[in-house]
Structure formats: C-alpha cells, structure tokens
Amino acid sequence: MKQTHYQTELIVLRSEMCMVLGMDRLLSEKEERETLTWIDKIPFSRSKKNVSRDFSDGVMVAEIVKHYFPKIVEVHNYIASCKTQQKRNNWNLLKKKVFSKLDFYVSEDMVEKIVSSTPGVILPVLLLLKEKIEKKLTFSDVEIQKAEAEIVAELEKMKITEPTVKPHQVIYFTEMSLSATRQVILEKELQIEELQDILKNLWVKVSTLEELIQLKDKRIEHLTSLSEMY
C-alpha cells in the first residue's frame, strides 16, 4: 500500500508521540494508521504538508467537524494564521462552540503545545476527536422512527374533524344574532391559532428528521471509508 505524506512523516514522529489527555501510552500503529487515513479522506480547504503545523491554528480541525456536522461549525469564524494569539483564539472558540457539543475536552496546556506545533502532540488529539465524532454518529434507526412517528402524530392533529352541524341545520350569518356571530368568529380564530401551533411543531420535527437522516448518511459514508482501509 502506498504511504500518504502523513504516514511517511509518522515514521519520524512515532518515537516522540505519546498519548496525552489522560492516556499515558503510545499510540499503536493501527491507531496511527487509522487516524491518518481518516484525515486523508477529509476535503480540506488547503493542502496538507506537515501534521503538526497544519492543525496548529485549529482551522482544519474545524473543517473536520464541519464535514460531519455542518450545523455546529461556522468555518468562516476560524482565521488561518501563523500568529500564536490568533491560533489560541481559534482553539478557544473550538472549545467553547464546538467541542462542548461533542463532549470533547482539550486542556489549555495541550492547546499551547498544539499552537506551538510541538511534534507528536496533535495526532493523539485527532484520534480522540475521531472517536468522539464516531460516537455521535452512532445512533439507532429507532431515533428516525421516533421522529417519523411524531410527525405523523402532528399531521393527525391537523385533520379537520367532521362538522357537528348537519347541512340542513346550517344557520347563515344574516339569521344569527351579533353575539352568536362573534362567538363563531372567535372559535374559528382559536382553531386557526391551534393549527398554526401544530404546523410550527411539525416543521421543527421535520427539520429534526432531516438532520437525523443527514447524520445517518454521514455514518454510512464513514463506515464505507473504514471498510476501504482493509
């Protein structure tokens, strides 16, 4: 199998690479290979040259998460930079806006090592990020079925019931008192408001279902990419 640029570079970094973030061990060759292969499948906005420097400003990390969960990352907020302070800003924004939604934590000390392009530091972080993403992508079809059931329930609520007054019993407005007319109008307005609320809830559930389906598609894509590794 032809080695990628990162896999070639890994030969140099392997002896220095140590798992941090509470895991005091070296990455196995399988973990290294799978993480690098995973990275190579992401469509980044810039070419990959050096794993430590490429991810030091956090932009490509944001792009990884954006690839899997488009709604939780606004990539334009992350500015590519060689300046340490801007790199810190990007990572702090990731921690606040993105990592918290993935139950992922990177310490301040680790951020400092990453922004300094310290060799052997970023890959273990990416491995843990990969695992967090895979965990979030792993969901049961039951969730989709539940969302579909809720939508059907909302649609049922929107069905207009059969009129309680038979055709020959209809009373025209001209024959009704002013008070009765107002009461009919009020009832219709309340019915319209109720239907509007149901429709609003329906749109929320449809949006949720669409997001679940997108996540499922990403999961299928991810599993397909994993199968291609072997």
XYZ file of C-alpha atoms in Angstrom:
230
model
C 0.000 0.000 0.000
C 1.297 3.433 -0.962
C 2.101 5.606 2.034
C 0.463 9.017 2.350
C 2.531 12.083 3.154
C 1.388 11.946 6.767
C 2.162 8.258 7.064
C 5.706 8.887 5.825
C 6.107 11.728 8.302
C 4.822 9.476 11.057
C 7.950 7.327 10.868
C 9.903 10.329 12.165
C 7.324 11.333 14.775
C 6.412 7.917 16.165
C 9.207 7.767 18.692
C 8.154 11.160 20.106
C 4.417 10.583 20.071
C 2.832 9.974 23.439
C -0.858 9.859 24.246
C -1.941 12.694 26.478
C -5.352 13.862 27.644
C -5.292 11.337 30.475
C -3.930 8.400 28.417
C -0.291 7.822 29.215
C 0.618 5.476 26.409
C 1.990 5.392 22.902
C -0.428 5.184 20.021
C -0.489 1.791 18.424
C 0.458 1.508 14.766
C -3.163 0.623 13.975
C -4.430 3.764 15.726
C -1.871 5.887 13.906
C -2.727 4.379 10.545
C -6.484 4.669 11.001
C -6.287 8.266 12.213
C -4.070 9.347 9.327
C -6.230 7.550 6.788
C -9.276 9.220 8.325
C -7.642 12.636 7.986
C -6.738 11.975 4.349
C -10.411 11.478 3.480
C -11.470 14.937 4.682
C -11.788 17.577 1.907
C -9.719 20.360 3.486
C -9.568 23.882 2.085
C -5.782 23.781 1.909
C -3.175 21.175 1.108
C -1.621 19.058 3.852
C 2.115 19.405 4.375
C 3.090 18.839 7.998
C 0.654 17.347 10.500
C 1.888 19.394 13.470
C 1.850 22.724 11.633
C -1.262 22.055 9.537
C -3.548 21.712 12.543
C -1.852 24.226 14.827
C -4.250 27.089 14.065
C -7.359 24.939 14.526
C -8.877 25.757 11.127
C -8.511 22.239 9.736
C -9.897 20.828 12.980
C -12.977 22.993 12.473
C -13.211 21.669 8.915
C -13.149 18.078 10.177
C -16.124 18.682 12.451
C -17.865 20.720 9.731
C -17.554 17.769 7.364
C -19.554 15.546 9.719
C -21.775 18.081 11.479
C -22.280 21.137 9.236
C -24.744 22.822 11.578
C -22.468 23.115 14.606
C -19.481 24.758 12.933
C -19.186 28.107 11.160
C -15.799 27.758 9.489
C -15.613 31.428 8.476
C -15.139 32.269 12.175
C -11.775 30.491 12.187
C -8.925 32.501 10.703
C -5.868 30.805 9.243
C -2.816 32.317 10.865
C 0.816 31.834 11.817
C 0.428 34.120 14.824
C 0.214 32.386 18.186
C -2.560 34.591 19.583
C -4.854 34.004 16.627
C -4.208 30.272 16.889
C -5.208 30.430 20.562
C -8.355 32.356 19.639
C -9.343 29.695 17.130
C -8.800 26.858 19.609
C -10.651 28.671 22.378
C -13.584 29.169 20.012
C -13.498 25.485 19.112
C -13.548 24.539 22.787
C -16.446 26.865 23.550
C -18.663 26.438 20.482
C -17.825 23.013 19.065
C -16.023 20.621 21.400
C -18.622 21.103 24.137
C -21.257 19.659 21.780
C -19.114 16.583 21.224
C -18.267 16.055 24.901
C -14.642 16.642 23.932
C -12.067 18.455 26.059
C -8.602 19.789 25.284
C -6.633 21.334 28.152
C -5.011 24.769 28.000
C -1.600 23.147 28.297
C -2.381 20.934 25.325
C -3.587 23.916 23.293
C -0.289 25.675 23.953
C 1.634 22.666 22.667
C -0.582 22.442 19.595
C -0.300 26.123 18.642
C 3.470 25.809 19.055
C 3.420 22.940 16.510
C 5.036 20.600 19.024
C 5.810 17.328 17.197
C 3.798 14.291 18.244
C 1.022 16.217 20.035
C -1.798 16.810 17.553
C -2.297 13.261 16.288
C -3.442 11.824 19.663
C -5.866 14.750 19.920
C -7.219 13.975 16.460
C -7.601 10.325 17.422
C -9.787 11.253 20.386
C -11.729 13.704 18.215
C -12.279 10.889 15.712
C -13.654 8.678 18.469
C -15.985 11.416 19.717
C -17.298 12.017 16.203
C -17.850 8.297 15.650
C -19.736 8.079 18.928
C -22.031 10.941 17.949
C -22.585 9.427 14.521
C -23.552 6.097 16.024
C -27.252 6.302 16.635
C -30.084 3.835 16.223
C -32.670 3.853 13.466
C -35.146 3.971 16.351
C -34.443 7.708 16.586
C -35.532 8.198 12.983
C -38.607 6.044 13.520
C -39.482 8.078 16.610
C -39.162 11.337 14.681
C -41.327 9.962 11.891
C -43.969 8.843 14.394
C -44.050 12.315 15.949
C -44.570 13.885 12.528
C -47.437 11.513 11.757
C -48.995 12.414 15.115
C -48.773 16.113 14.298
C -50.387 15.514 10.911
C -53.209 13.634 12.602
C -53.853 16.651 14.804
C -54.200 18.818 11.725
C -57.017 16.739 10.249
C -60.235 18.721 10.344
C -62.949 16.803 12.114
C -66.339 16.203 10.537
C -68.715 19.126 11.107
C -71.040 18.577 14.066
C -73.833 20.533 12.356
C -75.658 18.786 9.532
C -76.098 20.734 6.232
C -79.805 21.384 6.777
C -79.017 22.777 10.235
C -76.629 25.477 8.960
C -77.597 28.931 10.078
C -76.438 31.828 7.887
C -74.838 34.873 9.468
C -77.796 37.038 8.434
C -80.077 34.905 10.587
C -77.742 34.910 13.598
C -77.530 37.417 16.381
C -74.470 39.660 16.588
C -73.340 37.850 19.740
C -73.576 34.438 18.089
C -71.668 35.694 15.052
C -68.844 36.972 17.219
C -68.709 33.624 19.027
C -68.378 31.733 15.739
C -65.599 34.052 14.562
C -63.767 33.677 17.880
C -63.937 29.885 17.651
C -62.551 29.960 14.115
C -59.707 32.244 15.167
C -58.806 29.907 18.023
C -58.894 26.952 15.640
C -56.570 28.779 13.242
C -54.136 29.572 16.070
C -54.154 25.940 17.164
C -53.437 24.753 13.618
C -50.630 27.294 13.301
C -49.030 25.960 16.505
C -49.329 22.398 15.226
C -47.789 23.409 11.899
C -44.915 25.130 13.683
C -44.221 21.986 15.742
C -44.442 19.920 12.592
C -41.760 21.967 10.859
C -39.474 21.560 13.877
C -39.913 17.790 13.777
C -39.359 17.674 10.017
C -36.142 19.623 10.470
C -35.042 17.191 13.193
C -35.806 14.225 10.944
C -33.810 15.761 8.086
C -30.845 16.250 10.418
C -31.062 12.641 11.624
C -31.134 11.392 8.044
C -28.083 13.529 7.207
C -26.260 12.060 10.206
C -27.203 8.582 9.072
C -25.808 9.320 5.603
C -22.582 10.555 7.186
C -22.425 7.405 9.303
C -22.819 5.222 6.198
C -20.139 7.251 4.441
C -17.838 6.873 7.441
C -18.362 3.116 7.697
C -17.734 2.785 3.963
C -14.449 4.650 4.307
C -13.439 2.367 7.186
C -14.118 -0.728 5.092
C -11.847 0.649 2.376
C -8.920 0.704 4.820
C -8.755 -3.069 4.920
